[in-house]
């Protein structure tokens, strides 16, 4: 005999009063509620769908809990256990009744809303069904699915909703806590969708196991809860295992993997002897594993690994803790090869405040860039604080600003020093992260930022305060170069007299000039356009802002090769290296200046072979007189020589 109609009739008799009252009372209440809305909201096509969601929520808060807990409260659970159909068929009948009642309550709310809006206010009848875009709707359906299970465990309908929410939160907490500590463990959108569907669909199964197995032979009140919680644990164990496996994989760096990347937004450094490169490597998130993605995203990608690469043979070794980042000290000149590198621990990196003094004292490890050995505590503290004669020699060498006459300027004991160890007058540096940090350069050409909007000019041995509307690009002997408003009200690159505060057009500058870098002899590297109209072609020019003299660099390159000029980098022999990029091809340019400009000798220019990559995929790690160490495609370290030979892959090999 088929007992399903009988069991459904039983559920109807138990809950018919509530269902009939709902179907009779809701339509007039909805019509009355529409009158309280604005005219725009009354005809909103999303309103019927929102009402249907409300009807489903009412069903969840009433029937979903009472359907099982009511049997306990009415004392009919013992009768159900004796029925020949067994508890499994009873559960299936209850579940089917729940689905039918939920559809009825949601459908009545939708039909009453669209009918009242159409009849009373002229809204379209039965608009296209679509849910309102609300984040909380995502949580509604798993909660509804787990309310019956919670009601069975507690035998109380009133506590079913908070119990279901608490259960899901507690069992998901280990994964959530791991993701909070290590954001790179976060699942992808596809994985989240699978987990969402599985957890939502598992609710009725957990409820069935709790009801059928928990009540089949035991009358103890905690037995259904024990069965259900064990089943819930089994449901979440794969997620725990997945998180653990993913974490274990994150501990290992695999340069041969397709997801391997070298971060170009923190390019690292090359040791002073040119033997070793220090880089930050990671495994990119699966959703970001596409060409051109080389910047590190701590919220999505795997943890950073600090790696020292031997450029002679490609051997590498990891340094520091998982998630640490390597940086070279901030040189007052353009980036030079490093004597010391620093590892910022994960806690400092996570707070994204690597310049804060506490982080520098407590969470930074200083290493010898060649040997990788940590500096002893006294030397480390002296360097980070920039204090003492012992630190002064290294600060001069590693962080010093090289002036056009060859002298060096460096920070020591909260003031500026100049060769041969003399304190510059009135050069006290105010304590702030961006002026006193060991890691930020604070330079502007041949000047040093000593306080907010205050710069020190070592050639004049004076400090100057700059107006807020001016952005200082380069401090240099003679006129500075700034960006701001000229006397005619036009905004652009200007010459600036720091003594009088007056601005003037840059002598020798032309309308299409773009200043890219300051050269060691005080001239400017300018990307210009020679000619007029459509016939104008890009060129690189050395501009002397004191005399207006322009020297065009002899480059045998197609015009499209000069689309951008960026990443100027100094070398230890006094040359300047810049990146040329255009038409998805990058080249490196080396400019060697004559020892005496009065000799009339022209600057020597050398250009490397091209790298056919988007500009975002190339980062300069270091340069010397013969080559550039660059990150190609975020996947490998290459040496690009100025003799035009093909790039040599250094890592991985």
XYZ file of C-alpha atoms in Angstrom:
653
model
C 0.000 0.000 0.000
C 1.351 3.439 -0.896
C 1.451 5.481 2.331
C 2.702 8.699 0.733
C -0.766 10.278 0.189
C -1.691 9.336 3.753
C 1.482 10.892 5.165
C 0.996 14.039 3.094
C -2.599 14.275 4.322
C -1.332 14.020 7.900
C 1.044 16.950 7.342
C -1.744 18.950 5.741
C -4.023 18.363 8.728
C -1.261 19.429 11.113
C -0.502 22.688 9.282
C -3.617 23.553 7.269
C -4.698 26.309 9.631
C -1.440 28.175 9.194
C -1.382 27.677 5.414
C -4.997 28.748 4.905
C -4.503 31.762 7.154
C -1.420 32.735 5.142
C -3.175 32.391 1.776
C -6.150 34.426 2.989
C -4.275 37.102 4.928
C -1.261 37.826 2.754
C -2.982 39.314 -0.369
C -4.772 42.156 1.473
C -1.649 42.832 3.545
C 0.420 43.126 0.366
C -2.136 45.441 -1.242
C -2.094 47.608 1.859
C 1.699 47.577 1.940
C 1.932 48.747 -1.691
C 0.032 51.892 -0.771
C 2.858 52.849 1.598
C 5.506 52.648 -1.153
C 6.546 55.390 -3.529
C 5.061 55.464 -7.015
C 8.336 54.193 -8.505
C 8.634 51.267 -6.119
C 5.023 50.157 -6.685
C 5.725 49.371 -10.340
C 9.239 48.025 -9.818
C 9.467 44.750 -11.810
C 11.653 43.265 -9.043
C 8.944 43.735 -6.413
C 7.012 40.469 -7.064
C 10.259 38.454 -6.922
C 11.210 40.175 -3.654
C 7.778 39.288 -2.239
C 8.256 35.660 -3.308
C 11.589 35.560 -1.470
C 9.796 36.937 1.586
C 7.185 34.180 1.339
C 9.914 31.537 1.171
C 11.600 33.107 4.194
C 8.314 32.964 6.163
C 7.959 29.285 5.254
C 11.510 28.643 6.442
C 10.960 30.401 9.771
C 7.686 28.588 10.483
C 7.193 25.254 8.719
C 10.840 24.202 8.363
C 11.359 24.139 12.100
C 7.915 23.072 13.272
C 7.493 20.167 10.870
C 9.981 18.021 12.827
C 10.198 19.699 16.222
C 6.382 19.699 16.451
C 6.348 15.899 16.530
C 8.505 15.996 19.651
C 6.435 18.716 21.305
C 3.105 16.975 20.534
C 4.489 13.617 21.647
C 3.693 11.919 18.325
C 7.261 10.898 17.542
C 6.746 7.543 19.313
C 3.764 6.815 17.069
C 5.782 7.600 13.970
C 8.538 5.197 15.047
C 5.984 2.334 15.198
C 4.542 2.862 11.735
C 5.396 0.021 9.303
C 6.548 2.528 6.675
C 9.647 3.396 8.701
C 11.090 6.818 9.455
C 12.724 7.177 6.062
C 9.410 7.357 4.184
C 8.010 9.689 6.832
C 10.999 12.000 6.349
C 10.586 11.942 2.575
C 6.898 12.782 2.939
C 7.717 15.686 5.251
C 10.393 16.923 2.859
C 7.987 16.755 -0.102
C 5.346 18.602 1.909
C 7.893 21.285 2.772
C 8.739 21.819 -0.890
C 5.067 22.021 -1.847
C 4.210 24.397 1.005
C 7.236 26.609 0.279
C 6.301 26.829 -3.393
C 2.735 27.662 -2.379
C 3.723 30.427 0.042
C 6.241 31.954 -2.346
C 3.820 31.685 -5.257
C 0.959 33.296 -3.335
C 3.181 36.229 -2.347
C 4.381 36.681 -5.947
C 0.871 36.406 -7.444
C -0.668 38.751 -4.866
C 2.040 41.378 -5.459
C 1.940 41.380 -9.252
C -1.876 41.312 -9.281
C -2.240 44.176 -6.807
C 0.429 46.279 -8.546
C -1.159 45.713 -11.960
C -4.753 46.260 -10.844
C -4.192 49.241 -8.544
C -1.194 51.073 -10.035
C -0.905 49.963 -13.665
C 2.275 47.936 -13.282
C 2.907 45.151 -15.818
C 1.341 41.847 -14.791
C 3.737 38.916 -14.284
C 7.029 40.705 -15.124
C 10.136 38.721 -15.949
C 11.227 36.785 -12.871
C 14.555 38.025 -11.494
C 15.937 38.218 -7.982
C 16.990 41.512 -6.435
C 20.769 41.973 -6.250
C 21.356 41.616 -2.532
C 24.381 39.954 -0.937
C 22.339 38.466 1.900
C 20.304 36.400 -0.575
C 23.384 34.223 -1.050
C 23.191 33.196 2.615
C 19.424 32.690 2.626
C 19.235 29.386 0.776
C 21.899 27.444 2.772
C 20.250 28.618 5.990
C 16.831 27.459 4.778
C 18.267 24.077 3.791
C 19.835 23.537 7.235
C 16.920 24.698 9.408
C 15.212 21.228 9.437
C 18.449 19.578 10.612
C 18.878 22.113 13.434
C 15.228 21.693 14.463
C 15.686 17.900 14.664
C 18.804 18.276 16.826
C 17.231 20.711 19.299
C 13.561 19.579 19.160
C 12.818 23.316 19.266
C 11.513 25.266 16.275
C 12.284 28.681 17.772
C 16.045 28.045 17.946
C 16.371 26.321 14.570
C 17.459 29.371 12.558
C 20.249 30.603 14.891
C 21.354 26.991 15.447
C 21.636 26.410 11.686
C 23.613 29.650 11.243
C 25.910 28.782 14.168
C 26.540 25.267 12.849
C 27.529 26.447 9.385
C 29.698 29.209 10.839
C 31.532 26.887 13.245
C 32.272 24.196 10.694
C 33.369 26.734 8.067
C 35.461 28.661 10.618
C 38.711 26.635 10.206
C 38.782 27.325 6.464
C 37.746 30.951 6.976
C 40.399 31.468 9.649
C 43.079 29.967 7.405
C 42.044 32.260 4.540
C 42.078 35.246 6.888
C 45.637 34.417 7.957
C 46.787 33.535 4.432
C 44.572 35.218 1.797
C 46.214 33.214 -0.982
C 44.374 30.124 0.331
C 41.045 31.631 -0.735
C 39.152 29.414 -3.202
C 38.388 30.563 -6.720
C 34.902 31.583 -7.814
C 34.329 28.172 -9.361
C 35.408 26.380 -6.184
C 33.175 28.636 -4.108
C 30.220 27.844 -6.347
C 30.799 24.104 -5.981
C 31.108 24.427 -2.191
C 27.940 26.556 -2.059
C 25.901 24.009 -4.021
C 27.245 21.047 -2.041
C 26.640 22.648 1.375
C 23.133 23.774 0.405
C 22.186 20.402 -1.074
C 23.657 18.542 1.917
C 21.232 20.190 4.364
C 18.281 17.859 3.650
C 20.568 14.802 3.660
C 21.990 15.761 7.060
C 18.458 16.289 8.330
C 17.396 12.890 6.983
C 20.339 11.124 8.643
C 19.602 12.862 11.949
C 15.879 12.019 11.839
C 16.042 8.464 10.529
C 19.222 7.149 12.175
C 18.932 9.240 15.306
C 15.349 8.220 16.056
C 15.222 4.691 14.695
C 16.277 2.901 17.865
C 17.281 5.568 20.345
C 15.017 7.748 22.452
C 17.843 9.848 23.851
C 17.385 13.494 22.944
C 21.032 14.061 21.968
C 21.304 11.111 19.544
C 19.958 12.960 16.451
C 22.336 15.838 17.159
C 25.300 13.475 17.505
C 24.470 11.731 14.231
C 23.928 15.031 12.430
C 27.075 16.699 13.708
C 29.189 13.676 12.750
C 27.694 13.759 9.275
C 28.357 17.516 9.088
C 31.966 16.948 10.096
C 32.312 14.354 7.332
C 30.875 16.916 4.905
C 33.469 19.560 5.799
C 36.517 17.245 6.095
C 37.270 17.487 2.334
C 37.366 21.292 2.638
C 39.817 21.007 5.545
C 41.937 18.592 3.550
C 41.819 20.803 0.462
C 43.003 23.777 2.523
C 45.803 21.740 4.081
C 46.992 20.397 0.732
C 46.912 23.858 -0.770
C 48.893 25.252 2.144
C 51.470 22.463 1.822
C 51.842 23.209 -1.892
C 52.288 26.898 -1.072
C 55.330 26.054 1.035
C 57.159 24.776 -2.047
C 58.312 26.987 -4.898
C 58.329 25.262 -8.295
C 60.055 27.409 -10.954
C 59.044 24.925 -13.658
C 55.316 25.215 -12.873
C 53.044 27.135 -15.236
C 51.868 29.314 -12.348
C 55.380 30.411 -11.337
C 55.967 34.169 -11.402
C 58.681 36.636 -10.400
C 57.064 39.761 -8.975
C 57.741 42.804 -11.165
C 56.131 45.222 -8.700
C 58.958 44.475 -6.206
C 61.815 43.635 -8.525
C 64.523 42.900 -5.931
C 68.226 43.665 -6.356
C 71.603 42.493 -7.615
C 74.527 42.197 -5.228
C 77.419 44.622 -5.539
C 79.720 42.001 -7.026
C 77.103 41.229 -9.714
C 77.067 37.539 -8.801
C 73.692 37.172 -7.086
C 70.175 38.400 -7.743
C 67.528 38.713 -5.026
C 63.948 38.329 -6.231
C 60.436 37.823 -4.886
C 58.748 34.805 -6.463
C 55.284 33.304 -6.051
C 52.662 31.106 -7.685
C 49.923 33.114 -9.335
C 46.270 32.274 -8.596
C 44.637 30.031 -11.175
C 42.209 32.732 -12.284
C 45.172 35.089 -12.931
C 47.357 32.553 -14.733
C 47.380 34.421 -18.035
C 50.119 36.110 -20.040
C 51.039 39.588 -18.824
C 50.038 39.056 -15.172
C 53.278 39.518 -13.245
C 52.389 41.839 -10.376
C 51.910 40.217 -6.978
C 48.417 40.339 -5.458
C 48.640 39.303 -1.765
C 44.870 38.812 -1.584
C 44.737 36.224 -4.365
C 48.151 34.790 -5.201
C 50.286 32.297 -3.299
C 52.755 33.473 -0.652
C 55.899 35.336 -1.589
C 59.200 33.441 -1.515
C 62.457 35.330 -1.192
C 65.019 33.731 -3.513
C 68.733 34.312 -4.015
C 69.827 33.292 -7.526
C 73.439 32.628 -8.479
C 73.658 34.348 -11.853
C 76.729 32.300 -12.796
C 75.040 28.891 -12.843
C 71.318 29.470 -12.109
C 71.338 27.737 -8.728
C 68.913 29.229 -6.218
C 68.000 28.967 -2.575
C 65.067 30.337 -0.571
C 65.548 32.767 2.312
C 63.398 33.946 5.178
C 59.943 32.902 6.264
C 57.020 32.193 3.978
C 55.443 35.447 2.851
C 58.524 37.620 3.419
C 59.573 40.185 0.817
C 63.087 41.285 -0.128
C 64.002 44.924 -0.738
C 67.239 46.766 -1.322
C 68.000 49.917 0.686
C 66.632 53.097 -0.832
C 69.530 54.733 -2.661
C 69.498 58.508 -2.938
C 70.848 58.007 -6.444
C 69.044 55.883 -9.001
C 69.035 52.195 -8.068
C 72.525 50.753 -7.687
C 73.685 47.222 -6.962
C 73.127 46.400 -3.295
C 75.553 45.583 -0.501
C 72.712 44.787 1.896
C 69.179 43.508 1.357
C 66.328 43.369 3.833
C 63.611 40.774 4.389
C 60.289 42.106 5.606
C 58.438 39.461 7.522
C 54.877 38.540 6.619
C 53.307 40.448 9.525
C 54.921 43.716 8.419
C 54.040 43.076 4.790
C 50.419 42.294 5.671
C 50.050 45.661 7.400
C 51.423 47.259 4.218
C 53.466 49.726 6.264
C 57.081 48.777 5.677
C 58.323 52.278 6.506
C 57.077 52.378 10.083
C 59.930 52.551 12.593
C 58.584 49.707 14.774
C 58.459 47.401 11.772
C 62.014 48.323 10.830
C 63.313 47.577 14.319
C 61.328 44.456 15.063
C 60.408 42.754 11.822
C 63.215 43.331 9.337
C 66.152 41.006 8.771
C 69.237 42.538 7.129
C 71.369 40.205 5.032
C 74.698 40.548 3.283
C 73.685 40.633 -0.394
C 76.576 38.364 -1.406
C 76.785 35.724 1.332
C 73.193 35.866 2.547
C 74.419 35.950 6.134
C 72.441 38.096 8.603
C 74.135 41.219 9.876
C 74.992 41.146 13.539
C 72.495 42.928 15.802
C 74.555 46.066 16.491
C 75.303 46.729 12.829
C 71.689 46.036 11.895
C 70.343 48.491 14.466
C 72.865 51.144 13.418
C 71.946 50.803 9.757
C 68.199 50.900 10.314
C 68.572 53.935 12.554
C 71.221 55.451 10.249
C 73.390 56.229 13.246
C 77.075 55.957 14.059
C 80.319 56.120 12.131
C 80.339 52.353 11.625
C 77.063 52.556 9.699
C 78.146 55.710 7.891
C 80.607 53.965 5.575
C 77.982 51.486 4.383
C 75.301 54.160 4.156
C 77.626 56.241 1.997
C 78.375 53.315 -0.293
C 74.938 51.679 -0.456
C 72.597 54.657 -0.179
C 74.691 57.659 -1.110
C 73.634 60.347 -3.575
C 76.348 60.911 -6.186
C 76.629 64.585 -7.154
C 77.809 65.745 -10.598
C 81.279 66.488 -9.165
C 81.572 62.908 -7.824
C 81.048 63.672 -4.138
C 78.513 61.641 -2.190
C 75.757 62.722 0.194
C 74.136 60.360 2.695
C 71.950 60.407 5.800
C 73.546 59.733 9.145
C 72.461 60.659 12.676
C 69.316 62.473 11.429
C 71.289 64.846 9.201
C 73.014 64.895 5.842
C 76.705 64.166 5.417
C 78.898 64.999 2.427
C 82.359 63.823 1.435
C 84.776 63.706 3.172
C 82.454 63.155 6.172
C 81.376 66.736 6.775
C 77.922 67.594 8.179
C 75.938 69.783 5.809
C 74.588 72.924 7.527
C 70.891 73.104 8.407
C 70.337 69.579 7.067
C 68.439 67.978 9.939
C 65.955 65.407 8.600
C 62.610 65.352 10.349
C 61.486 61.899 11.487
C 58.803 60.503 9.209
C 58.467 57.276 7.300
C 58.999 58.765 3.856
C 62.073 60.866 4.748
C 63.968 58.783 7.310
C 63.238 55.187 6.313
C 66.190 53.003 5.387
C 64.036 51.672 2.512
C 62.690 54.838 0.902
C 65.146 56.944 -1.077
C 63.595 60.374 -0.490
C 65.617 61.848 -3.325
C 64.610 64.237 -6.098
C 67.449 64.313 -8.590
C 70.493 65.775 -6.813
C 68.403 66.895 -3.826
C 67.104 65.191 -0.712
C 63.675 65.447 0.869
C 64.272 66.334 4.510
C 60.712 67.166 5.612
C 57.259 67.553 4.151
C 57.565 69.966 1.181
C 61.178 70.744 2.159
C 64.175 69.720 0.052
C 67.887 70.124 0.599
C 70.139 71.211 -2.269
C 73.702 69.972 -1.539
C 75.174 72.121 -4.320
C 73.932 75.249 -2.512
C 74.163 73.660 0.943
C 70.712 75.049 1.781
C 67.225 73.730 2.435
C 64.231 75.151 0.604
C 60.496 75.008 1.170
C 58.449 74.445 -1.991
C 54.942 75.763 -2.632
C 52.198 73.089 -2.529
C 51.149 73.724 -6.127
C 54.583 72.669 -7.422
C 55.807 69.098 -7.771
C 59.598 68.903 -7.733
C 60.886 66.489 -10.346
C 64.632 67.110 -10.130
C 66.894 69.175 -7.878
C 70.015 70.094 -9.821
C 72.762 72.750 -9.848
C 71.271 75.907 -11.281
C 67.555 75.719 -12.010
C 65.450 72.917 -10.604
C 62.881 71.100 -12.754
C 59.316 71.174 -11.461
C 55.809 70.445 -12.670
C 53.272 73.196 -12.123
C 51.706 76.402 -13.455
C 53.757 78.832 -15.495
C 53.242 82.645 -15.357
C 50.844 82.393 -18.354
C 48.576 79.940 -16.548
C 49.673 76.822 -18.439
C 50.538 73.615 -16.624
C 53.686 71.746 -17.569
C 57.368 71.119 -16.870
C 59.107 74.320 -15.744
C 62.455 75.693 -14.620
C 62.405 76.783 -10.965
C 64.696 79.131 -9.078
C 64.676 77.901 -5.458
C 66.172 81.165 -4.174
C 63.384 83.419 -5.481
C 60.629 80.853 -5.948
C 60.088 82.024 -9.538
C 59.150 79.659 -12.360
C 59.856 80.038 -16.065
C 59.604 77.916 -19.192
C 62.317 75.294 -19.394
C 65.055 76.777 -21.569
C 65.383 74.864 -24.820
C 62.202 72.868 -24.205
C 59.693 72.339 -27.015
C 55.910 71.725 -26.785
C 56.046 67.960 -27.369
C 58.950 67.284 -24.981
C 58.532 64.825 -22.132
C 61.243 64.836 -19.444
C 62.145 61.233 -18.532
C 65.273 61.345 -16.366
C 68.091 63.444 -14.904
C 71.547 62.469 -16.115
C 74.655 62.440 -13.900
C 76.026 65.602 -15.570
C 72.848 67.588 -14.831
C 71.287 67.362 -18.285
C 67.807 65.952 -18.880
C 66.828 62.921 -20.938
C 63.851 64.075 -23.000
C 61.516 62.140 -25.269
C 60.846 64.611 -28.068
C 59.103 64.729 -31.427
C 61.200 66.141 -34.252
C 59.448 67.727 -37.197
C 55.920 69.033 -37.432
C 52.434 67.660 -37.826
C 52.031 64.053 -38.904
C 55.629 63.924 -40.106
C 57.007 64.403 -36.572
C 58.951 61.384 -35.359
C 59.921 60.512 -31.774
C 63.535 60.949 -30.714
C 65.620 61.029 -27.555
C 67.357 64.304 -26.766
C 69.764 65.441 -24.064
C 68.682 68.899 -22.905
C 70.783 71.363 -20.915
C 68.208 73.530 -19.079
C 70.838 76.196 -18.337
C 71.859 76.902 -21.940
C 68.993 75.348 -23.898
C 71.431 73.191 -25.875
C 69.882 70.024 -27.309
C 71.825 66.918 -28.352
C 69.899 64.260 -30.257
C 70.973 60.710 -29.453
C 71.932 58.681 -32.495
C 69.568 55.715 -32.355
C 69.066 53.392 -35.294
C 65.610 52.313 -34.175
C 62.152 52.414 -35.759
C 59.959 55.297 -34.506
C 57.524 52.964 -32.746
C 60.360 51.763 -30.474
C 60.170 55.056 -28.543
C 56.573 54.804 -27.369
C 57.677 55.075 -23.720
C 60.895 55.805 -21.847
C 60.820 54.594 -18.257
C 62.604 52.857 -15.361
C 65.818 54.958 -15.396
C 68.538 53.041 -13.542
C 72.006 54.148 -12.499
C 75.122 52.016 -12.855
C 78.292 52.016 -10.803
C 80.332 53.409 -13.714
C 78.222 56.579 -13.899
C 76.117 55.655 -16.934
C 72.324 55.709 -17.065
C 70.142 52.832 -18.260
C 66.533 53.338 -19.342
C 63.840 51.072 -20.755
C 62.471 51.835 -24.201
C 59.099 50.359 -24.986
C 56.858 50.485 -28.005
C 54.692 48.129 -30.078
C 55.022 45.405 -27.409
C 58.812 45.397 -27.780
C 61.199 46.458 -25.011
C 64.830 47.466 -25.351
C 67.332 48.739 -22.821
C 69.274 51.900 -23.556
C 72.651 52.737 -21.999
C 73.863 56.352 -22.122
C 77.529 56.967 -21.353
C 78.373 60.641 -20.952
C 81.750 62.224 -21.854
C 84.086 62.939 -18.960
C 84.230 66.622 -19.953
C 81.246 68.167 -21.693
C 83.410 71.100 -22.868
C 85.357 68.751 -25.122
C 82.451 68.640 -27.551
C 82.395 64.842 -27.417
C 78.929 63.369 -27.854
C 77.287 60.878 -25.537
C 77.732 57.203 -26.380
C 74.559 55.178 -26.775
C 74.145 51.408 -26.744
C 70.900 49.459 -27.183
C 70.143 45.834 -26.391
C 68.337 43.303 -28.529
C 64.520 43.536 -28.217
C 62.324 41.568 -25.868
C 58.906 41.037 -27.445
C 56.722 41.426 -24.387
C 54.135 43.814 -22.946
C 55.770 46.517 -20.861
C 53.993 45.285 -17.707
C 55.912 42.004 -18.007
C 59.412 43.482 -17.761
C 61.107 44.582 -14.565
C 64.719 45.725 -14.145
C 66.544 44.014 -11.279
C 69.994 45.500 -11.817
C 72.386 46.890 -14.416
C 76.102 47.256 -14.984
C 78.315 48.563 -17.745
C 77.752 45.611 -20.064
C 74.242 44.270 -19.439
C 70.871 44.507 -17.719
C 69.383 41.827 -15.451
C 65.663 41.846 -16.214
C 62.539 39.834 -15.440
C 61.107 38.557 -18.693
C 57.363 37.766 -18.807
C 57.411 37.417 -15.040
C 58.748 33.880 -15.556
C 62.526 34.099 -15.871
C 65.610 36.190 -15.189
C 67.539 37.125 -18.316
C 70.753 38.981 -19.028
C 70.407 41.390 -21.932
C 73.747 42.695 -23.211
C 74.391 46.028 -24.878
C 76.369 44.339 -27.663
C 73.062 43.308 -29.275
C 73.416 39.568 -28.575
C 70.246 37.541 -27.809
C 69.009 37.478 -24.196
C 70.627 34.859 -21.969
C 68.294 33.033 -19.584
C 69.794 32.915 -16.088
C 66.930 31.469 -14.036
C 65.327 28.986 -14.012
C 67.649 26.615 -15.834
